[in-house]
GROMACS .gro file of C-alpha atoms in nm:
model
  125
    1MET     CA    1   7.474   8.377  17.401
    2GLY     CA    2   7.194   8.455  17.163
    3GLY     CA    3   7.045   8.731  16.954
    4GLU     CA    4   6.995   8.958  17.256
    5ASN     CA    5   7.354   9.068  17.202
    6LEU     CA    6   7.267   9.242  16.873
    7HIS     CA    7   7.062   9.559  16.917
    8HIS     CA    8   6.885   9.732  16.629
    9ILE     CA    9   6.898  10.104  16.710
   10ASN     CA   10   6.654  10.356  16.560
   11SER     CA   11   6.769  10.683  16.720
   12LEU     CA   12   7.052  10.858  16.901
   13ALA     CA   13   6.850  10.832  17.225
   14GLU     CA   14   6.829  10.453  17.188
   15LEU     CA   15   7.202  10.436  17.125
   16GLN     CA   16   7.274  10.649  17.433
   17SER     CA   17   7.050  10.419  17.636
   18LEU     CA   18   7.255  10.121  17.518
   19PHE     CA   19   7.576  10.305  17.617
   20ALA     CA   20   7.429  10.363  17.964
   21SER     CA   21   7.360   9.993  18.019
   22ASN     CA   22   7.683   9.842  17.879
   23THR     CA   23   8.051   9.908  17.952
   24TYR     CA   24   8.152   9.848  17.590
   25VAL     CA   25   7.950   9.891  17.272
   26ALA     CA   26   8.047   9.812  16.913
   27VAL     CA   27   7.833   9.992  16.655
   28ASP     CA   28   7.778   9.905  16.290
   29PHE     CA   29   7.653  10.210  16.099
   30TYR     CA   30   7.499  10.069  15.780
   31ALA     CA   31   7.242  10.135  15.508
   32ASP     CA   32   6.999   9.894  15.339
   33TRP     CA   33   7.120  10.006  14.996
   34CYS     CA   34   7.488   9.945  15.080
   35GLY     CA   35   7.630   9.628  14.918
   36PRO     CA   36   7.938   9.592  15.141
   37CYS     CA   37   7.710   9.636  15.446
   38LYS     CA   38   7.509   9.331  15.337
   39VAL     CA   39   7.830   9.132  15.284
   40ILE     CA   40   7.972   9.203  15.633
   41ALA     CA   41   7.638   9.176  15.823
   42PRO     CA   42   7.648   8.796  15.885
   43HIS     CA   43   8.008   8.825  16.008
   44TYR     CA   44   7.912   9.106  16.249
   45GLU     CA   45   7.613   8.905  16.376
   46SER     CA   46   7.842   8.608  16.436
   47LEU     CA   47   8.085   8.828  16.634
   48ALA     CA   48   7.793   8.958  16.843
   49LYS     CA   49   7.689   8.601  16.928
   50GLN     CA   50   8.045   8.500  17.005
   51HIS     CA   51   8.159   8.801  17.212
   52GLY     CA   52   7.848   8.982  17.335
   53ALA     CA   53   7.792   8.989  17.710
   54PRO     CA   54   7.480   9.173  17.834
   55GLY     CA   55   7.578   9.464  18.054
   56PHE     CA   56   7.943   9.440  17.951
   57LEU     CA   57   7.963   9.426  17.570
   58ALA     CA   58   7.678   9.501  17.330
   59PHE     CA   59   7.678   9.504  16.952
   60ALA     CA   60   7.451   9.756  16.781
   61LYS     CA   61   7.336   9.806  16.424
   62VAL     CA   62   7.236  10.159  16.328
   63ASN     CA   63   7.060  10.217  15.996
   64VAL     CA   64   7.189  10.561  15.895
   65ASP     CA   65   6.872  10.636  15.699
   66THR     CA   66   6.647  10.560  15.998
   67ALA     CA   67   6.870  10.703  16.272
   68GLN     CA   68   7.016  11.004  16.094
   69ASP     CA   69   7.065  11.181  16.429
   70ALA     CA   70   7.300  10.905  16.548
   71ALA     CA   71   7.497  10.901  16.222
   72ARG     CA   72   7.530  11.281  16.237
   73ALA     CA   73   7.634  11.278  16.603
   74PHE     CA   74   7.933  11.057  16.524
   75GLY     CA   75   8.019  11.204  16.183
   76VAL     CA   76   7.947  10.885  15.991
   77THR     CA   77   7.968  10.956  15.618
   78ALA     CA   78   8.065  10.617  15.469
   79MET     CA   79   7.900  10.279  15.512
   80PRO     CA   80   7.969  10.053  15.674
   81THR     CA   81   8.150  10.232  15.955
   82PHE     CA   82   8.221  10.049  16.280
   83LEU     CA   83   8.279  10.256  16.593
   84PHE     CA   84   8.363  10.143  16.946
   85PHE     CA   85   8.263  10.291  17.279
   86LYS     CA   86   8.363  10.250  17.642
   87GLU     CA   87   8.129  10.399  17.902
   88GLY     CA   88   7.959  10.603  17.628
   89ARG     CA   89   8.277  10.758  17.488
   90GLN     CA   90   8.422  10.667  17.151
   91VAL     CA   91   8.751  10.479  17.185
   92ALA     CA   92   9.015  10.336  16.953
   93VAL     CA   93   9.049   9.958  16.950
   94ASN     CA   94   9.378   9.807  16.834
   95GLY     CA   95   9.485  10.160  16.736
   96GLN     CA   96   9.182  10.219  16.512
   97ALA     CA   97   8.930  10.489  16.602
   98ALA     CA   98   8.697  10.352  16.334
   99ILE     CA   99   8.682  10.072  16.081
  100ARG     CA  100   8.546  10.201  15.752
  101GLY     CA  101   8.436   9.947  15.496
  102ALA     CA  102   8.371   9.574  15.511
  103ASP     CA  103   8.699   9.463  15.670
  104PRO     CA  104   8.635   9.128  15.842
  105ARG     CA  105   8.991   9.088  15.971
  106SER     CA  106   9.000   9.424  16.151
  107LEU     CA  107   8.644   9.378  16.273
  108SER     CA  108   8.721   9.033  16.417
  109ALA     CA  109   9.034   9.163  16.589
  110ALA     CA  110   8.841   9.454  16.743
  111ALA     CA  111   8.558   9.227  16.862
  112GLU     CA  112   8.807   8.985  17.017
  113LYS     CA  113   8.982   9.271  17.197
  114LEU     CA  114   8.653   9.410  17.330
  115GLY     CA  115   8.538   9.059  17.422
  116GLY     CA  116   8.854   9.009  17.626
  117LEU     CA  117   8.809   9.344  17.804
  118ALA     CA  118   8.443   9.260  17.876
  119LYS     CA  119   8.539   8.920  18.020
  120LYS     CA  120   8.794   9.089  18.246
  121ARG     CA  121   8.523   9.331  18.368
  122MET     CA  122   8.283   9.041  18.427
  123ALA     CA  123   8.544   8.858  18.636
  124GLU     CA  124   8.595   9.170  18.850
  125ALA     CA  125   8.220   9.227  18.899
   0.00000   0.00000   0.00000
């Protein structure tokens, strides 16, 4: 699975379109000027390659300076913030509604959980 699993989103409308075409979506709200965002980015990209499944699980990156409407819509005030969605609605994964900060352990656990759920959906499809 390649780079098509990581979507660079520039607006709330683009994000909603991604929600409409995938059961699960993990979203990284980041900023170019954010040091911790740069540190966690390669890890997030690796998780997208490992767990992404087009139509079932997508990974998105939202630059909060470019897509201010999306950041505002989900109340993102700290970067990085990782949010998770099922059928367009924000959900908690492993008991966490959001992961704030560069936390590779929590992020990996959430991606693995979503990856497992996506695989189950794929098997049922």
